[in-house]
Short mmCIF file of C-alpha atoms and ligand atoms in Angstrom, two decimals:
data_model
loop_
_atom_site.label_atom_id
_atom_site.label_comp_id
_atom_site.label_asym_id
_atom_site.label_seq_id
_atom_site.Cartn_x
_atom_site.Cartn_y
_atom_site.Cartn_z
CA LEU M 774 37.34 143.25 287.99
CA PHE M 775 39.00 140.24 289.60
CA GLY M 776 41.86 139.85 287.11
CA CYS M 777 45.18 138.58 288.41
CA SER M 778 48.06 140.64 287.10
CA ALA M 779 50.99 138.32 286.52
CA ALA M 780 53.46 140.53 288.29
CA PHE M 781 53.50 144.00 289.73
CA GLY M 782 56.71 145.66 290.79
CA GLY M 783 58.08 142.23 291.56
CA VAL M 784 58.83 138.88 290.01
CA THR M 785 56.18 136.78 291.76
CA PRO M 786 52.47 136.85 290.86
CA MET M 787 50.32 139.27 292.86
CA PRO M 788 47.85 137.82 295.33
CA CYS M 789 44.57 138.05 293.51
CA MET M 790 40.99 136.93 293.56
CA LYS M 791 39.71 134.28 291.17
CA GLY M 792 36.42 132.54 290.60
CA HIS M 793 32.95 133.33 289.36
CA ASP M 794 29.27 133.40 290.28
CA GLY M 795 29.61 133.85 294.00
CA HIS M 796 32.48 131.38 294.37
CA PHE M 797 35.73 133.25 294.74
CA HIS M 798 39.06 132.45 296.29
CA LEU M 799 42.41 134.09 296.69
CA GLU M 800 45.25 132.81 294.61
CA ILE M 801 48.58 133.17 296.40
CA ASP M 802 51.83 132.32 294.64
CA GLY M 803 49.70 130.85 291.88
CA ARG M 804 47.88 128.38 294.17
CA PRO M 805 44.32 128.41 295.51
CA PHE M 806 44.28 129.70 299.07
CA PHE M 807 41.56 129.56 301.70
CA VAL M 808 42.02 132.24 304.33
CA LEU M 809 42.12 130.71 307.82
CA ALA M 810 42.72 133.81 309.90
CA ALA M 811 43.23 134.91 313.48
CA GLN M 812 42.69 138.53 314.42
CA MET M 813 44.29 140.27 317.37
CA HIS M 814 42.49 142.60 319.75
CA ASN M 815 42.27 146.20 318.57
CA SER M 816 45.14 147.56 320.67
CA SER M 817 47.54 144.64 320.26
CA ALA M 818 49.62 145.59 317.19
CA TRP M 819 52.30 147.13 319.42
CA PRO M 820 55.65 145.31 319.55
CA GLU M 821 55.42 144.77 323.32
CA TYR M 822 52.10 142.98 322.96
CA LEU M 823 52.73 140.88 319.87
CA PRO M 824 54.37 137.83 321.56
CA VAL M 825 51.09 136.88 323.28
CA PHE M 826 49.28 137.11 319.96
CA TRP M 827 51.86 134.99 318.14
CA LYS M 828 51.65 132.31 320.77
CA ALA M 829 47.93 131.96 320.08
CA ALA M 830 48.24 132.33 316.29
CA ASP M 831 50.87 129.59 316.17
CA ALA M 832 48.81 127.28 318.38
CA LEU M 833 45.85 127.95 316.09
CA SER M 834 47.85 126.95 312.99
CA VAL M 835 46.22 129.73 310.99
CA ASN M 836 47.68 130.58 307.60
CA THR M 837 46.81 134.29 307.93
CA VAL M 838 46.80 136.90 310.66
CA GLN M 839 44.73 140.08 310.65
CA ALA M 840 46.40 143.08 312.25
CA PRO M 841 45.36 146.74 312.39
CA VAL M 842 47.27 149.74 311.05
CA TYR M 843 46.35 152.74 313.15
CA TRP M 844 46.04 155.94 311.14
CA GLU M 845 46.72 158.09 314.22
CA ILE M 846 50.06 156.34 314.74
CA MET M 847 51.00 156.03 311.06
CA GLU M 848 50.55 159.76 310.41
CA PRO M 849 51.53 161.42 313.71
CA ALA M 850 51.98 164.79 311.99
CA GLU M 851 50.31 165.87 308.80
CA GLY M 852 52.07 164.33 305.79
CA HIS M 853 54.67 162.51 307.94
CA TYR M 854 54.27 158.78 307.79
CA ASP M 855 55.77 156.24 310.13
CA PHE M 856 55.62 152.65 308.90
CA SER M 857 57.69 151.09 311.65
CA MET M 858 54.74 149.22 313.19
CA VAL M 859 53.70 147.91 309.77
CA ASP M 860 57.25 146.73 309.15
CA THR M 861 57.35 144.94 312.49
CA LEU M 862 54.12 143.15 311.61
CA ILE M 863 55.49 142.09 308.22
CA THR M 864 58.81 140.87 309.64
CA GLN M 865 57.19 138.90 312.44
CA THR M 866 54.57 137.41 310.13
CA ARG M 867 57.39 136.10 307.93
CA THR M 868 59.18 134.62 310.96
CA HIS M 869 55.97 132.83 311.89
CA ARG M 870 55.50 131.65 308.29
CA LYS M 871 52.06 133.12 307.86
CA ARG M 872 50.36 135.70 305.65
CA LEU M 873 49.09 139.06 306.73
CA ALA M 874 45.80 140.85 306.16
CA LEU M 875 46.21 144.46 307.23
CA LEU M 876 43.22 146.33 308.61
CA TRP M 877 43.17 150.03 307.79
CA PHE M 878 41.74 151.72 310.88
CA GLY M 879 41.19 155.05 309.09
CA THR M 880 38.19 157.37 309.01
CA TRP M 881 35.91 154.63 310.37
CA LYS M 882 36.36 152.08 313.08
CA ASN M 883 33.09 150.45 314.23
CA GLY M 884 31.03 153.37 312.96
CA ALA M 885 33.11 155.95 314.86
CA GLY M 886 36.13 158.11 314.05
CA HIS M 887 38.40 157.18 316.93
CA TYR M 888 41.48 156.35 314.86
CA VAL M 889 41.83 159.60 312.90
CA PRO M 890 45.05 161.41 313.87
CA LEU M 891 44.95 163.79 316.81
CA TRP M 892 45.84 166.77 314.63
CA MET M 893 42.69 166.06 312.65
CA LYS M 894 40.49 165.56 315.71
CA ARG M 895 41.64 168.98 316.91
CA ASP M 896 40.69 170.75 313.68
CA THR M 897 36.95 170.37 313.30
CA LYS M 898 36.85 173.20 310.75
CA ARG M 899 38.96 171.41 308.17
CA PHE M 900 37.77 167.97 309.22
CA PRO M 901 34.09 168.37 310.07
CA ARG M 902 32.23 166.00 312.36
CA LEU M 903 29.16 164.05 311.56
CA ARG M 904 26.04 165.91 312.71
CA ASP M 905 22.73 164.55 313.91
CA ALA M 906 19.28 165.96 313.04
CA ASP M 907 19.63 168.59 315.79
CA GLY M 908 22.93 169.75 314.34
CA ARG M 909 24.95 168.27 317.22
CA GLN M 910 28.48 167.15 316.37
CA LEU M 911 29.02 163.44 316.96
CA ASP M 912 32.23 161.54 317.58
CA GLY M 913 32.53 160.39 313.98
CA MET M 914 33.72 162.16 310.86
CA SER M 915 31.33 163.61 308.31
CA PRO M 916 31.40 161.53 305.12
CA PHE M 917 31.15 164.89 303.34
CA GLY M 918 34.42 166.21 304.74
CA SER M 919 36.34 166.56 301.49
CA GLN M 920 39.60 167.35 303.32
CA THR M 921 39.11 164.32 305.54
CA LEU M 922 38.64 162.12 302.49
CA GLU M 923 41.69 163.64 300.84
CA LYS M 924 43.83 162.90 303.91
CA ASP M 925 42.54 159.35 304.18
CA LYS M 926 43.24 158.74 300.48
CA GLN M 927 46.77 160.10 300.84
CA ALA M 928 47.51 158.06 303.94
CA PHE M 929 46.05 154.85 302.54
CA SER M 930 47.94 155.28 299.25
CA ALA M 931 51.13 155.89 301.21
CA LEU M 932 50.52 152.63 303.05
CA MET M 933 49.90 150.70 299.82
CA LYS M 934 52.96 152.27 298.19
CA HIS M 935 54.99 151.20 301.20
CA LEU M 936 53.70 147.64 300.85
CA ARG M 937 54.67 147.64 297.19
CA GLU M 938 58.20 148.74 298.04
CA ARG M 939 58.51 146.44 300.99
CA ASP M 940 56.59 143.33 300.03
CA SER M 941 56.07 142.90 296.29
CA VAL M 942 58.44 139.92 296.12
CA GLU M 943 57.44 137.94 299.22
CA HIS M 944 53.76 138.91 299.25
CA THR M 945 53.44 138.43 302.97
CA VAL M 946 50.54 140.88 302.86
CA ILE M 947 47.78 139.22 300.84
CA MET M 948 44.83 141.53 301.38
CA VAL M 949 43.85 144.78 303.07
CA GLN M 950 40.64 145.72 304.84
CA VAL M 951 39.64 149.31 304.01
CA GLU M 952 38.33 150.99 307.18
CA ASN M 953 36.67 148.85 309.86
CA GLU M 954 32.92 148.35 310.01
CA PRO M 955 32.32 151.71 308.31
CA GLY M 956 29.04 153.52 308.85
CA LEU M 957 27.47 156.16 311.06
CA LEU M 958 26.50 155.89 314.72
CA GLY M 959 24.28 158.37 316.55
CA THR M 960 22.26 159.38 313.51
CA VAL M 961 20.79 157.66 310.46
CA ARG M 962 22.48 160.11 308.11
CA ASP M 963 24.78 163.08 308.25
CA HIS M 964 23.12 166.49 308.73
CA SER M 965 26.15 168.67 308.12
CA PRO M 966 25.44 171.60 305.74
CA GLU M 967 27.06 169.75 302.81
CA ALA M 968 25.02 166.65 303.59
CA GLU M 969 21.78 168.66 303.81
CA ALA M 970 22.45 170.17 300.40
CA ALA M 971 23.15 166.77 298.84
CA PHE M 972 20.12 165.15 300.49
CA HIS M 973 17.77 167.74 299.03
CA ALA M 974 19.42 167.79 295.62
CA SER M 975 18.60 165.30 292.86
CA VAL M 976 19.56 161.70 293.44
CA PRO M 977 22.69 160.83 291.37
CA ALA M 978 21.67 159.53 287.94
CA ASN M 979 22.89 155.97 288.52
CA LEU M 980 20.64 155.63 291.59
CA ALA M 981 17.62 157.50 290.21
CA ASN M 982 16.17 154.40 288.52
CA GLY M 983 14.75 156.45 285.69
CA ALA M 984 13.08 159.02 287.94
CA ARG M 985 14.75 162.26 286.84
CA GLY M 986 15.21 165.19 289.14
CA THR M 987 13.84 163.53 292.30
CA ASP M 988 15.50 164.13 295.63
CA TRP M 989 16.31 161.32 298.08
CA MET M 990 12.92 161.38 299.82
CA GLY M 991 11.15 161.22 296.47
CA ARG M 992 13.21 158.28 295.33
CA PHE M 993 13.58 156.20 298.51
CA GLY M 994 10.73 157.35 300.78
CA ASN M 995 11.08 156.19 304.37
CA ASP M 996 14.42 154.54 303.61
CA ALA M 997 15.90 157.72 302.14
CA ALA M 998 18.11 158.60 305.11
CA GLU M 999 19.66 155.13 305.31
CA TYR M 1000 20.22 154.86 301.55
CA PHE M 1001 21.73 158.31 301.59
CA ALA M 1002 24.09 157.22 304.37
CA ALA M 1003 25.04 154.10 302.38
CA TRP M 1004 25.73 156.20 299.32
CA SER M 1005 27.85 158.73 301.21
CA VAL M 1006 29.87 156.08 303.05
CA SER M 1007 30.33 153.64 300.14
CA ARG M 1008 31.60 156.24 297.69
CA TYR M 1009 33.97 157.58 300.35
CA VAL M 1010 35.35 154.12 301.11
CA ASN M 1011 35.60 153.36 297.41
CA ALA M 1012 37.59 156.54 296.81
CA VAL M 1013 40.05 155.54 299.55
CA ALA M 1014 40.29 152.00 298.15
CA ALA M 1015 40.79 153.17 294.56
CA ALA M 1016 43.58 155.54 295.60
CA GLY M 1017 45.38 152.70 297.39
CA LYS M 1018 44.83 150.22 294.60
CA ALA M 1019 46.43 152.60 292.13
CA GLU M 1020 49.64 152.25 294.16
CA TYR M 1021 49.49 148.51 294.71
CA PRO M 1022 46.56 146.36 293.56
CA LEU M 1023 46.10 143.93 296.44
CA PRO M 1024 42.65 142.41 297.02
CA LEU M 1025 40.71 144.87 299.18
CA TYR M 1026 37.73 144.16 301.39
CA VAL M 1027 35.19 145.86 303.61
CA ASN M 1028 33.84 144.25 306.78
CA VAL M 1029 30.28 144.75 307.93
CA TRP M 1030 28.68 145.14 311.33
CA LEU M 1031 25.64 143.14 310.29
CA ARG M 1032 21.98 143.96 310.32
CA TYR M 1033 20.68 140.61 311.54
CA ARG M 1034 19.42 138.93 314.72
CA GLY M 1035 16.40 141.21 314.61
CA LEU M 1036 18.35 144.47 314.51
CA THR M 1037 16.36 147.16 312.72
CA GLN M 1038 17.62 150.56 313.94
CA PRO M 1039 20.30 152.09 311.73
CA GLY M 1040 22.69 154.37 313.58
CA ILE M 1041 21.69 152.84 316.92
CA GLU M 1042 21.79 149.06 316.66
CA TYR M 1043 24.22 148.99 313.76
CA PRO M 1044 26.18 151.67 311.88
CA SER M 1045 23.93 153.33 309.32
CA GLY M 1046 25.25 153.21 305.78
CA GLY M 1047 27.55 150.22 306.28
CA ALA M 1048 27.21 147.49 303.67
CA THR M 1049 24.27 145.89 305.47
CA VAL M 1050 22.01 143.49 303.60
CA ASN M 1051 19.28 146.07 302.92
CA VAL M 1052 21.71 148.39 301.08
CA LEU M 1053 24.06 145.76 299.68
CA ASP M 1054 23.06 146.35 296.03
CA LEU M 1055 23.87 150.02 296.37
CA TRP M 1056 27.19 149.26 298.05
CA LYS M 1057 28.28 146.80 295.36
CA ARG M 1058 27.44 149.32 292.66
CA GLU M 1059 29.24 152.19 294.37
CA SER M 1060 32.41 150.34 295.40
CA PRO M 1061 34.06 148.73 292.36
CA ALA M 1062 37.50 149.10 293.98
CA ILE M 1063 36.42 146.75 296.79
CA ASP M 1064 36.86 143.10 295.81
CA VAL M 1065 34.75 141.54 298.50
CA ILE M 1066 32.38 142.55 301.27
CA GLY M 1067 32.89 140.41 304.35
CA THR M 1068 30.64 139.72 307.30
CA ASP M 1069 31.46 139.98 311.00
CA THR M 1070 29.25 137.42 312.69
CA TYR M 1071 29.25 136.96 316.41
CA THR M 1072 26.82 134.10 316.86
CA GLY M 1073 27.05 130.48 317.88
CA ASN M 1074 23.73 129.66 316.23
CA PHE M 1075 23.76 128.09 312.78
CA ALA M 1076 20.55 129.71 311.55
CA GLU M 1077 21.71 133.17 312.66
CA TYR M 1078 25.10 132.64 311.12
CA GLN M 1079 23.51 131.63 307.82
CA ALA M 1080 21.02 134.48 307.88
CA GLY M 1081 23.91 136.89 308.37
CA VAL M 1082 26.28 135.42 305.81
CA LEU M 1083 24.31 133.85 302.96
CA PRO M 1084 22.94 137.09 301.46
CA TYR M 1085 26.56 137.99 300.79
CA GLN M 1086 27.02 135.08 298.40
CA ARG M 1087 25.88 136.60 295.13
CA ILE M 1088 27.08 136.68 291.58
CA ASP M 1089 29.37 139.62 292.39
CA ASN M 1090 30.45 138.69 295.93
CA ALA M 1091 31.82 135.70 297.75
CA PRO M 1092 31.00 135.03 301.37
CA PHE M 1093 33.85 135.91 303.70
CA LEU M 1094 33.66 135.48 307.46
CA SER M 1095 35.84 138.49 308.21
CA GLU M 1096 35.40 138.11 312.00
CA SER M 1097 33.75 135.68 314.37
CA GLY M 1098 34.06 134.95 318.07
CA ILE M 1099 36.58 132.29 318.97
CA THR M 1100 34.48 129.64 320.70
CA GLU M 1101 34.37 125.89 320.27
CA GLU M 1102 30.99 125.91 318.54
CA ASN M 1103 32.04 128.63 316.10
CA ALA M 1104 34.64 126.24 314.68
CA ARG M 1105 31.76 124.92 312.56
CA TRP M 1106 31.60 128.06 310.41
CA ALA M 1107 34.93 127.64 308.59
CA TRP M 1108 33.78 124.23 307.29
CA ASP M 1109 30.58 125.67 305.93
CA MET M 1110 32.51 128.58 304.39
CA LEU M 1111 34.97 126.28 302.64
CA SER M 1112 32.16 124.17 301.18
CA ARG M 1113 30.38 127.15 299.65
CA GLY M 1114 33.30 128.66 297.79
CA ALA M 1115 33.99 131.40 300.30
CA LEU M 1116 37.18 133.40 300.63
CA GLY M 1117 37.88 132.27 304.16
CA ALA M 1118 37.02 132.57 307.82
CA SER M 1119 38.48 134.42 310.79
CA VAL M 1120 38.33 134.35 314.55
CA PHE M 1121 38.69 137.59 316.50
CA GLY M 1122 40.51 138.40 319.72
CA VAL M 1123 42.74 135.33 319.90
CA ASP M 1124 45.21 137.05 322.23
CA ASP M 1125 42.55 137.30 324.88
CA PRO M 1126 43.98 136.25 328.25
CA GLY M 1127 40.62 134.76 329.22
CA LEU M 1128 40.44 132.49 326.21
CA HIS M 1129 40.00 128.80 326.93
CA ASP M 1130 42.69 126.39 325.78
CA ALA M 1131 39.93 124.08 324.56
CA ALA M 1132 38.86 126.60 321.91
CA ILE M 1133 42.45 127.11 320.75
CA ARG M 1134 43.06 123.36 320.57
CA LEU M 1135 39.88 122.67 318.65
CA HIS M 1136 40.35 125.50 316.13
CA GLY M 1137 44.02 124.54 315.79
CA ALA M 1138 43.20 120.93 314.89
CA ASP M 1139 40.58 122.12 312.40
CA ASN M 1140 42.94 124.58 310.75
CA ARG M 1141 45.59 121.92 310.27
CA LEU M 1142 43.04 119.69 308.50
CA LEU M 1143 41.46 122.49 306.48
CA ALA M 1144 44.76 124.03 305.40
CA GLN M 1145 45.89 120.62 304.10
CA ALA M 1146 42.67 120.02 302.22
CA ALA M 1147 42.01 123.56 300.95
CA PRO M 1148 44.10 123.47 297.74
CA VAL M 1149 42.14 120.37 296.71
CA LEU M 1150 38.75 121.52 298.00
CA VAL M 1151 38.70 125.12 296.73
CA PRO M 1152 38.45 124.26 293.01
CA LEU M 1153 35.90 121.53 293.82
CA ALA M 1154 33.81 124.02 295.79
CA THR M 1155 33.80 126.41 292.83
CA ARG M 1156 32.33 123.51 290.81
CA GLY M 1157 29.68 122.81 293.44
CA ASP M 1158 31.20 119.48 294.41
CA VAL M 1159 31.64 120.13 298.14
CA VAL M 1160 28.92 120.01 300.79
CA SER M 1161 29.10 120.75 304.49
CA LEU M 1162 27.27 118.96 307.29
CA ILE M 1163 26.95 121.14 310.37
CA GLU M 1164 25.41 120.10 313.67
CA GLU M 1165 22.77 122.36 315.17
CA PRO M 1166 20.79 121.48 318.30
CA GLY M 1167 17.09 121.14 317.59
CA ALA M 1168 17.57 121.10 313.82
CA PRO M 1169 17.13 117.93 311.77
CA SER M 1170 20.33 116.03 311.04
CA PRO M 1171 21.81 117.59 307.92
CA THR M 1172 21.32 115.75 304.64
CA ARG M 1173 23.11 116.70 301.45
CA ARG M 1174 23.27 115.35 297.95
CA LEU M 1175 26.23 114.85 295.64
CA GLY M 1176 25.28 113.21 292.35
CA ASN M 1177 23.37 110.01 293.12
CA TRP M 1178 24.55 109.91 296.70
CA ILE M 1179 22.68 111.09 299.74
CA ILE M 1180 24.96 112.11 302.58
CA LYS M 1181 23.57 112.21 306.09
CA ALA M 1182 25.22 113.23 309.32
CA SER M 1183 24.15 112.21 312.78
CA TYR M 1184 25.40 113.07 316.22
CA GLY M 1185 25.48 111.76 319.74
CA THR M 1186 24.31 108.24 320.62
CA GLN M 1187 23.63 106.22 317.52
CA TRP M 1188 21.47 103.30 316.70
CA GLY M 1189 23.77 100.32 316.54
CA GLN M 1190 26.12 101.67 319.14
CA PRO M 1191 26.34 98.75 321.57
CA ASP M 1192 27.03 100.80 324.66
CA PRO M 1193 25.32 104.20 324.78
CA SER M 1194 27.72 105.31 327.50
CA SER M 1195 30.53 105.11 324.96
CA ALA M 1196 28.91 107.93 322.99
CA PRO M 1197 30.94 111.13 323.11
CA ILE M 1198 29.80 113.62 325.73
CA ARG M 1199 28.23 116.53 323.88
CA ASP M 1200 27.80 119.68 325.88
CA LYS M 1201 28.40 121.82 322.80
CA PRO M 1202 27.31 121.47 319.20
CA VAL M 1203 30.60 120.88 317.43
CA GLY M 1204 29.75 118.29 314.74
CA ARG M 1205 31.29 119.53 311.49
CA ALA M 1206 32.29 117.91 308.24
CA VAL M 1207 32.72 118.46 304.53
CA VAL M 1208 32.30 115.86 301.83
CA ALA M 1209 33.82 116.44 298.42
CA ARG M 1210 33.35 114.56 295.17
CA LEU M 1211 36.75 113.99 293.57
CA ASP M 1212 35.29 111.98 290.67
CA GLU M 1213 32.39 109.58 290.05
CA ILE M 1214 33.51 107.05 292.67
CA HIS M 1215 36.00 108.83 294.93
CA PHE M 1216 34.92 111.16 297.73
CA LEU M 1217 36.84 112.93 300.46
CA VAL M 1218 35.22 112.99 303.89
CA ILE M 1219 36.82 115.38 306.36
CA GLY M 1220 35.40 116.30 309.71
CA ALA M 1221 35.04 115.80 313.42
CA ALA M 1222 32.51 114.69 316.03
CA SER M 1223 30.05 113.37 313.46
CA ARG M 1224 28.87 110.14 311.92
CA ILE M 1225 28.54 110.29 308.17
CA GLY M 1226 26.35 107.95 306.19
CA LEU M 1227 26.49 107.63 302.41
CA THR M 1228 23.33 106.16 300.97
CA THR M 1229 21.50 105.81 297.73
CA ALA M 1230 18.89 108.27 296.54
CA LEU M 1231 15.29 107.23 297.19
CA HIS M 1232 13.74 105.02 294.47
CA ASP M 1233 17.17 104.26 293.10
CA THR M 1234 17.40 100.43 292.99
CA SER M 1235 20.94 100.19 291.68
CA LEU M 1236 23.67 98.95 293.97
CA HIS M 1237 25.14 101.69 296.12
CA GLU M 1238 27.86 100.76 298.56
CA VAL M 1239 30.92 102.12 300.25
CA ARG M 1240 33.74 99.88 299.09
CA ARG M 1241 36.87 101.21 300.66
CA VAL M 1242 37.64 103.80 303.32
CA GLU M 1243 41.18 104.99 303.79
CA GLN M 1244 42.42 107.43 306.41
CA GLY M 1245 45.28 109.65 305.36
CA GLU M 1246 46.72 113.04 304.64
CA ILE M 1247 47.23 115.42 301.75
CA ASP M 1248 50.78 116.65 301.24
CA ALA M 1249 51.92 120.09 300.16
CA ARG M 1250 51.74 119.08 296.49
CA GLY M 1251 48.13 117.94 296.91
CA VAL M 1252 48.98 114.24 296.81
CA TRP M 1253 47.08 111.78 299.00
CA HIS M 1254 48.99 109.55 301.44
CA GLY M 1255 47.02 106.76 303.08
CA THR M 1256 47.92 105.66 306.59
CA ARG M 1257 45.36 102.90 307.26
CA ILE M 1258 42.18 101.28 306.00
CA TRP M 1259 39.01 101.74 308.06
CA ASN M 1260 36.55 98.85 308.34
CA GLY M 1261 34.33 97.11 310.88
CA ASP M 1262 33.13 99.28 313.75
CA GLU M 1263 34.68 102.36 312.19
CA THR M 1264 32.51 102.10 309.09
CA ASP M 1265 29.68 99.54 309.58
CA SER M 1266 27.05 102.03 310.69
CA GLY M 1267 28.48 105.14 309.09
CA LEU M 1268 31.86 106.79 309.15
CA ASN M 1269 32.62 107.63 312.77
CA LEU M 1270 34.58 110.87 312.65
CA PRO M 1271 36.31 111.29 316.03
CA PRO M 1272 36.27 114.55 318.06
CA GLU M 1273 39.86 115.37 317.08
CA GLY M 1274 39.01 115.24 313.37
CA VAL M 1275 40.06 113.03 310.51
CA MET M 1276 40.48 112.91 306.74
CA LEU M 1277 39.16 109.95 304.74
CA ARG M 1278 39.28 108.99 301.08
CA VAL M 1279 36.32 106.85 300.18
CA GLU M 1280 35.72 104.63 297.16
CA LEU M 1281 32.08 104.07 296.26
CA SER M 1282 30.31 101.81 293.81
CA PRO M 1283 29.92 103.47 290.41
C1 N0T U 684 34.08 144.15 315.94
C2 N0T U 684 34.83 143.73 317.20
C3 N0T U 684 36.06 144.60 317.24
C4 N0T U 684 23.74 144.43 319.34
C5 N0T U 684 34.09 143.78 318.51
C6 N0T U 684 31.73 144.01 316.27
C7 N0T U 684 36.41 144.68 315.78
C8 N0T U 684 35.09 145.05 315.20
N1 N0T U 684 32.88 144.83 316.13
O1 N0T U 684 34.90 143.14 319.47
O2 N0T U 684 35.81 145.87 317.73
O3 N0T U 684 37.42 145.60 315.45
O4 N0T U 684 35.13 144.93 313.82
C9 N0T U 684 30.53 144.84 316.58
C10 N0T U 684 29.37 143.96 316.87
C11 N0T U 684 28.39 144.63 317.76
C12 N0T U 684 27.22 143.73 318.05
C13 N0T U 684 26.11 144.49 318.71
C14 N0T U 684 24.89 143.64 318.86
#
């Protein structure tokens, strides 16, 4: 499923996904890669509007940008494709020395059908609309429109074929998102005539769970409509993905408008039939052509973020923060993602004119640290040797364990700090760090706005001490370069990671 083909149509290895048991990463040019992405606003992929985006993406020091491909623009007339906007994105991404994740705004965009070409919108006979329980046509496409699916498959394959022809040597494009937050809004399931027939027919054998000949109500009871929606959307998206993959096998992903923060109403509060947590098993089973299901989380709260994201770390899926709001406190999420063997993390809407410089500066500093450390940390995370320590107001200071060591973070004014007024001013929770075990006695500590203590496990009477702390950097070959030794006030009561962030290599007693 996640095999890396050595080469495809080109001489360099294909971007591919590697890993196991819920820890997966992309491998780009044969090296582990952690996606640190910035996404533009929905209507920004036009040449006139790209400079503003690039200014932010460069300041953010991301290694990847996410940019939409609009179906309505790419196929202005049936069967006529125009890839000029895609080419512009590829060329400019190369100039800015980044990678590109293309977002296929096809049949679904946020649970609606607003990006299907005009000639399709005008022909509701060939391309039927989604219908609600009263038979009303909604402003989304029916997942049972076989002509609609055929057109989407053709267009998506044409896009992937174009990428193969255009990009199979450089591999600027490293992954593609199939549709955007697919699902149905305005109804729990489709009620078009084809949908009605399928809903009252027997459940497909692979979903029947032994019960032969039952219809959807008989098999799923009160949840039947939502499961039916998930089945109809997932197999549609999978068919589009499979068609594209046959042309050019890039890693493909789906992003989810999450069912969390107390949302319970499918089709109203979140698109029904998207890969939400309650139907995730069904989605994974029905979408083998999708490599990873990502989560769009718009929360600044650690518990909400975890509740949204953690169910997506499973034996067959890695967590992937496919979108998040770009705020200072949300900078914490990428650190947590990296520690748990995730694919990467993204911030959305970075070309927003109202965006504060402080958020850009903070995310930029983080990305520079994380991009340096990622090639070293990614394999360690797969092994379970990386932990994150994330500040959250009102929650106990995080404590983690690596081998015999207990790692504690604390924030704000500390015991032992001679002058409390010298404590950093904390109007936002931004404490974030990762600690990685390189071997028995060497740890990496990377982070910002935190104090990190390394102590012995309870009841362990052997000598545990921090012997040497060196600040430094990791070069492009993964080699450590020390710049100074930390001691005294910088280490006596814990490692004082400054607001701007730092990377430390620590030697501990064996
Ligand atoms: C996201 C973004 C963009 C009751 C929203 C999040 C992006 C899409 N959708 O700015 O449209 O293309 O993927 C929807 C989250 C809705 C939360 C509703 C809470």
